[in-house]
Amino acid sequence: MVELIDLVKRFGELTAVNGVQLAVRRGEFFALLGPNAAGKTTTIKLIAGLMKPTSGTVCVAGFDVQKQPLEARQRLAYVPDFPFLYEKLTPWEFLRFTGQLFQMAESRIQAAARELAARFNLEPYLSKPIEGLSHGTRQRVAIVSALLHDPEVFVIDEPMVGLDPQHARVVKDVLKERSLLGMTVFVSTHQLSVAEEMADRIGIMHQGRLIALGTRDDLRRQSGAAGALEKVFLALTAQDPEGAVEKAPRA
Amino acid sequence: MQASYCPLLLLLRINTLQAWRRLKSIREQSSFLWSVIAVFILGYLALSFLLFHRGLKFMGRFPGLGGLLTERLLFLLFAFLFALLLLSNLVIGYTNLFRNRETSYLLALPVSTQTIFRWKFIESTLLASWAFVFLIAPLLAAYGLTRGVPWHFYLLTLFLIGLFIVLPSVAGSWLAVSLGRYLDRRAFQLVALTLAFGGLAGAAWWFQPEPITDPMLETRVLTVLDRLLLKTRFAQFPFLPSYWLSAGVLNWSEGALASASFFVLVLLSYVLFFGFLSFTRTGGIFYEACSAVQSRGGILERWHWLRARRHNRRNFDFSPGWLESALRALSWVKSDTRALVAKDIRLFWRDTTQWGQTFVLFGLLGAYIINLRHFSHQLTNPFWVNLVAYLNLGACSLNLATLTTRFVYPQFSLEGKRLWVVGLAPLGLGRMVKAKFALASSASLCITLGLVLLSCHMLKMPGSRTLYFAAAVTVMTFALNGLAVGLGVLYPNFKEDNPSKIVSGFGGTFCLVLSFLYIAVSVVLLALGSPWSRGRSAVLGSPETAWLIFLALSLALGWLPLKVGLRRLARFEL
């Protein structure tokens, strides 16, 4: 569903993503972890097609993001860490607009919005201007708008930013349910608990390289550290990425 | 089930709705705010129409020359507006295409890059051009009235302007895309710099003042006029779009409909050709440029010697920088206040939009004052010398008022947002506000005092009068800064990060209106209170009375808001 083939992205002299090779299957919940400036957000931006890779290929639902961008984006949903929303619109107007951009029929937009708004407790806010909403409510609006067209691939950068525990639970549940129904979820996060609880597989990036990849047990084996994911993460990211990459299996 | 929506129409609809609600929200914010905006808009339209109408009538009175002068004025006006529109479209287009969150949002949606470019092109054109239409509307109305044109002249003019604004917009957006795509290339940088400096040098050479003597003005007026008009002939270059617009407007007003139609069709064909190219062929290049803007490390990355220099720099040095060392000279200022001052100077310097606007505003005023030396023959009458000196004082203060409102007024609100750093420090909010007032006043005084002294020097004024104007501008500088800082504390806005949005609220508008009124009243008072115009000062009894009123007004508008603001800080809650 999401395939990164020898992906490289350079910003001048800095190599933000360095030869990443990864395949995330249909219906898989994948979490990308890594310290600050590891290259996670750049990888996500490359998947969303916001920038061109220096070399390598990104495929979403079988479509090359650079060569067949519209086909790929039709199947993709992307929620950045600080999503853009039209401030003077109401959440309902924004949802309808997003649905229309995805060429959804009005009846389908209404049905999907009704279901998701109820699930994310957005009903009291649907007719209020977005500019007056709290950070968490705006995040929920962004997530609902991304889920509206029933994407095949859902890419989200820091999904829990600004969400209270109740709504964080809702997001986790909805994403897990959707992944069980076949939606591929690609999450970048610093919250190890999210990855530990939700992810089928976890990738750890460090200095632009994917230094570890696999299930929690795979990662424990690779790091040699037993116990919680935090210990595994700290053990892996403390290593030199050049050395650690040898341990990472090719996906 | 799939529906079929046109993404461009959806974007137009949603953004029109946003713009309409934004407009409506101004009315909901404060009735004072929208009343001031309405008064300023209507006032500008009425006043400029009146001035243009009188000016055109005055020019029309020159026997044999009136028509020629009016015609040349129109050609010049549209040529310069074309250049300004091009620049405005380039700046707005670049920001809108590459530094805009909506663009990033749309790039991840199933909307083609061509559609995104189309929408951003339309948006940039509207943003860059609405002021142009607003500015020239009174002139064209005055021109039509002076010439007694039929009603359809106005419709055609509107249509022609609608066409005209597309061409600088196309050129501006292409330049913006090229800038985005190739700005880090060394060859592009060298060519752009060479063209910019070449253009500036060419303009400086072409527009250098003509040495004209009094006998020439008295005996050979036509020769002098001919030499002056020769300098403006470039505006009638037939391949300039502004030429087609001017020629179309002029011909239509004279009833030469066939000639006018020719120029309308020329303009239309160019707009259709370049508009079509822009609407159908720029999406791909735009995406390349977008990716290039986000991908580059820096625009000077390809200069190897610069990179090598950066590499060769020694490790990070924790010792104080040159700014801290320089500020240490102010030994009577406490170290925490010095740290705050250093921080404010750095933030100002690193925000290019801030010093960029300051530089342009005061740079233009400085260039004008320096050029006063060319009028030494004309400025021999003491009346004109005095008038120009007072106008310069007014212009300098008005410039300062726009800057204090734009940059000094939002300072407290911005600091409030960063309350965890400065507000909670032992420095205290009171001292912070005082430090900001002292820094803003002393920095702006260097500029205003310098400009007023330069103006007096260029006007060859004696020392006593120079001292008079220097004292006046010093008092006004402190008063305007005090007003901006004080009102900034009294009307804070902690929700916004963007200073321009903070300024556009009630407090910012109030600050600007009060500043303008204060300047107008002060300049009149100072003119009346001038010791060199005994006759007029009689209105107020004596020059001392005028000065006393001026000082009282400055205290009331400068010191009082600051004092009240500082008192308010004592019980301040965020």
Tab-separated table of C-alpha atoms in Angstrom, chain A residues 9-13 45 48-53 65-66 69-70 73-74 76 78 82-90 93-94 96-109 131 145, chain B residues 1-7 10-11 13-15 17-19 21-22 25 100-113 116 119 287-288 290-291 294-298 301 307 310-311:
chain	number	residue	atom	x	y	z
A	9	LYS	CA	15.963	13.472	0.289
A	10	ARG	CA	18.685	16.088	0.641
A	11	PHE	CA	18.364	19.690	1.796
A	12	GLY	CA	21.573	21.207	0.527
A	13	GLU	CA	24.315	19.372	2.358
A	45	LYS	CA	5.904	14.826	3.295
A	48	ALA	CA	2.078	12.999	0.686
A	49	GLY	CA	3.819	14.336	-2.417
A	50	LEU	CA	4.518	17.743	-0.881
A	51	MET	CA	8.074	17.615	-2.212
A	52	LYS	CA	10.086	15.649	-4.736
A	53	PRO	CA	12.579	13.050	-3.514
A	65	VAL	CA	3.314	9.727	-6.116
A	66	GLN	CA	5.448	11.722	-8.566
A	69	PRO	CA	-0.016	12.177	-8.299
A	70	LEU	CA	-3.793	12.526	-8.676
A	73	ARG	CA	-3.793	11.478	-3.654
A	74	GLN	CA	-7.308	10.259	-4.410
A	76	LEU	CA	-4.493	9.084	0.420
A	78	TYR	CA	-2.686	13.270	5.118
A	82	PHE	CA	-0.477	21.542	12.523
A	83	PRO	CA	-3.228	21.069	9.951
A	84	PHE	CA	-4.498	23.924	7.819
A	85	LEU	CA	-8.160	24.781	8.226
A	86	TYR	CA	-10.154	27.630	6.699
A	87	GLU	CA	-10.676	29.841	9.754
A	88	LYS	CA	-13.869	31.558	8.656
A	89	LEU	CA	-15.683	28.351	7.698
A	90	THR	CA	-17.629	26.123	10.045
A	93	GLU	CA	-18.652	23.648	5.563
A	94	PHE	CA	-15.042	22.505	5.689
A	96	ARG	CA	-18.379	19.301	2.775
A	97	PHE	CA	-15.679	21.209	0.858
A	98	THR	CA	-13.138	18.417	1.467
A	99	GLY	CA	-15.648	15.789	0.359
A	100	GLN	CA	-16.375	17.736	-2.801
A	101	LEU	CA	-12.656	18.011	-3.595
A	102	PHE	CA	-12.612	14.204	-3.411
A	103	GLN	CA	-15.627	14.178	-5.784
A	104	MET	CA	-17.909	12.543	-3.205
A	105	ALA	CA	-21.639	12.684	-3.793
A	106	GLU	CA	-23.583	14.964	-1.423
A	107	SER	CA	-25.469	12.052	0.147
A	108	ARG	CA	-22.202	10.229	0.829
A	109	ILE	CA	-20.620	13.341	2.337
A	131	GLU	CA	-11.405	30.213	14.257
A	145	SER	CA	-12.037	15.614	7.156
B	1	MET	CA	-21.028	7.120	-6.014
B	2	GLN	CA	-18.874	9.786	-7.635
B	3	ALA	CA	-19.864	13.396	-8.134
B	4	SER	CA	-18.226	15.831	-10.470
B	5	TYR	CA	-17.095	19.097	-8.966
B	6	CYS	CA	-14.713	21.584	-10.546
B	7	PRO	CA	-11.944	22.066	-7.939
B	10	LEU	CA	-14.897	25.002	-5.248
B	11	LEU	CA	-11.793	26.936	-4.217
B	13	ARG	CA	-16.495	29.616	-3.727
B	14	ILE	CA	-14.924	28.711	-0.412
B	15	ASN	CA	-12.429	31.575	-0.483
B	17	LEU	CA	-17.141	32.950	1.451
B	18	GLN	CA	-14.095	33.359	3.702
B	19	ALA	CA	-13.383	36.853	2.358
B	21	ARG	CA	-17.056	36.696	6.411
B	22	ARG	CA	-13.741	38.416	7.097
B	25	SER	CA	-16.221	40.518	10.984
B	100	ASN	CA	1.310	29.670	2.117
B	101	ARG	CA	-0.277	26.971	4.259
B	102	GLU	CA	-3.256	26.599	1.946
B	103	THR	CA	-0.894	25.678	-0.903
B	104	SER	CA	0.687	22.890	1.180
B	105	TYR	CA	-2.765	21.715	2.210
B	106	LEU	CA	-3.989	21.568	-1.390
B	107	LEU	CA	-0.852	19.811	-2.626
B	108	ALA	CA	-1.782	16.707	-0.618
B	109	LEU	CA	-5.343	16.618	-2.012
B	110	PRO	CA	-6.507	15.224	-5.354
B	111	VAL	CA	-6.279	18.670	-6.931
B	112	SER	CA	-3.943	19.066	-9.888
B	113	THR	CA	-0.967	21.400	-9.482
B	116	ILE	CA	-3.648	25.052	-7.469
B	119	TRP	CA	-6.326	29.558	-7.910
B	287	TYR	CA	5.286	22.032	-8.466
B	288	GLU	CA	8.991	21.773	-9.344
B	290	CYS	CA	7.491	24.387	-4.760
B	291	SER	CA	9.631	21.325	-4.140
B	294	GLN	CA	11.227	23.395	0.400
B	295	SER	CA	14.318	21.380	-0.443
B	296	ARG	CA	17.122	23.883	-0.458
B	297	GLY	CA	19.427	24.291	2.483
B	298	GLY	CA	19.998	27.978	1.728
B	301	GLU	CA	24.586	26.881	-0.780
B	307	ARG	CA	30.376	26.765	2.361
B	310	ARG	CA	31.232	28.008	7.239
B	311	HIS	CA	32.968	24.648	7.632
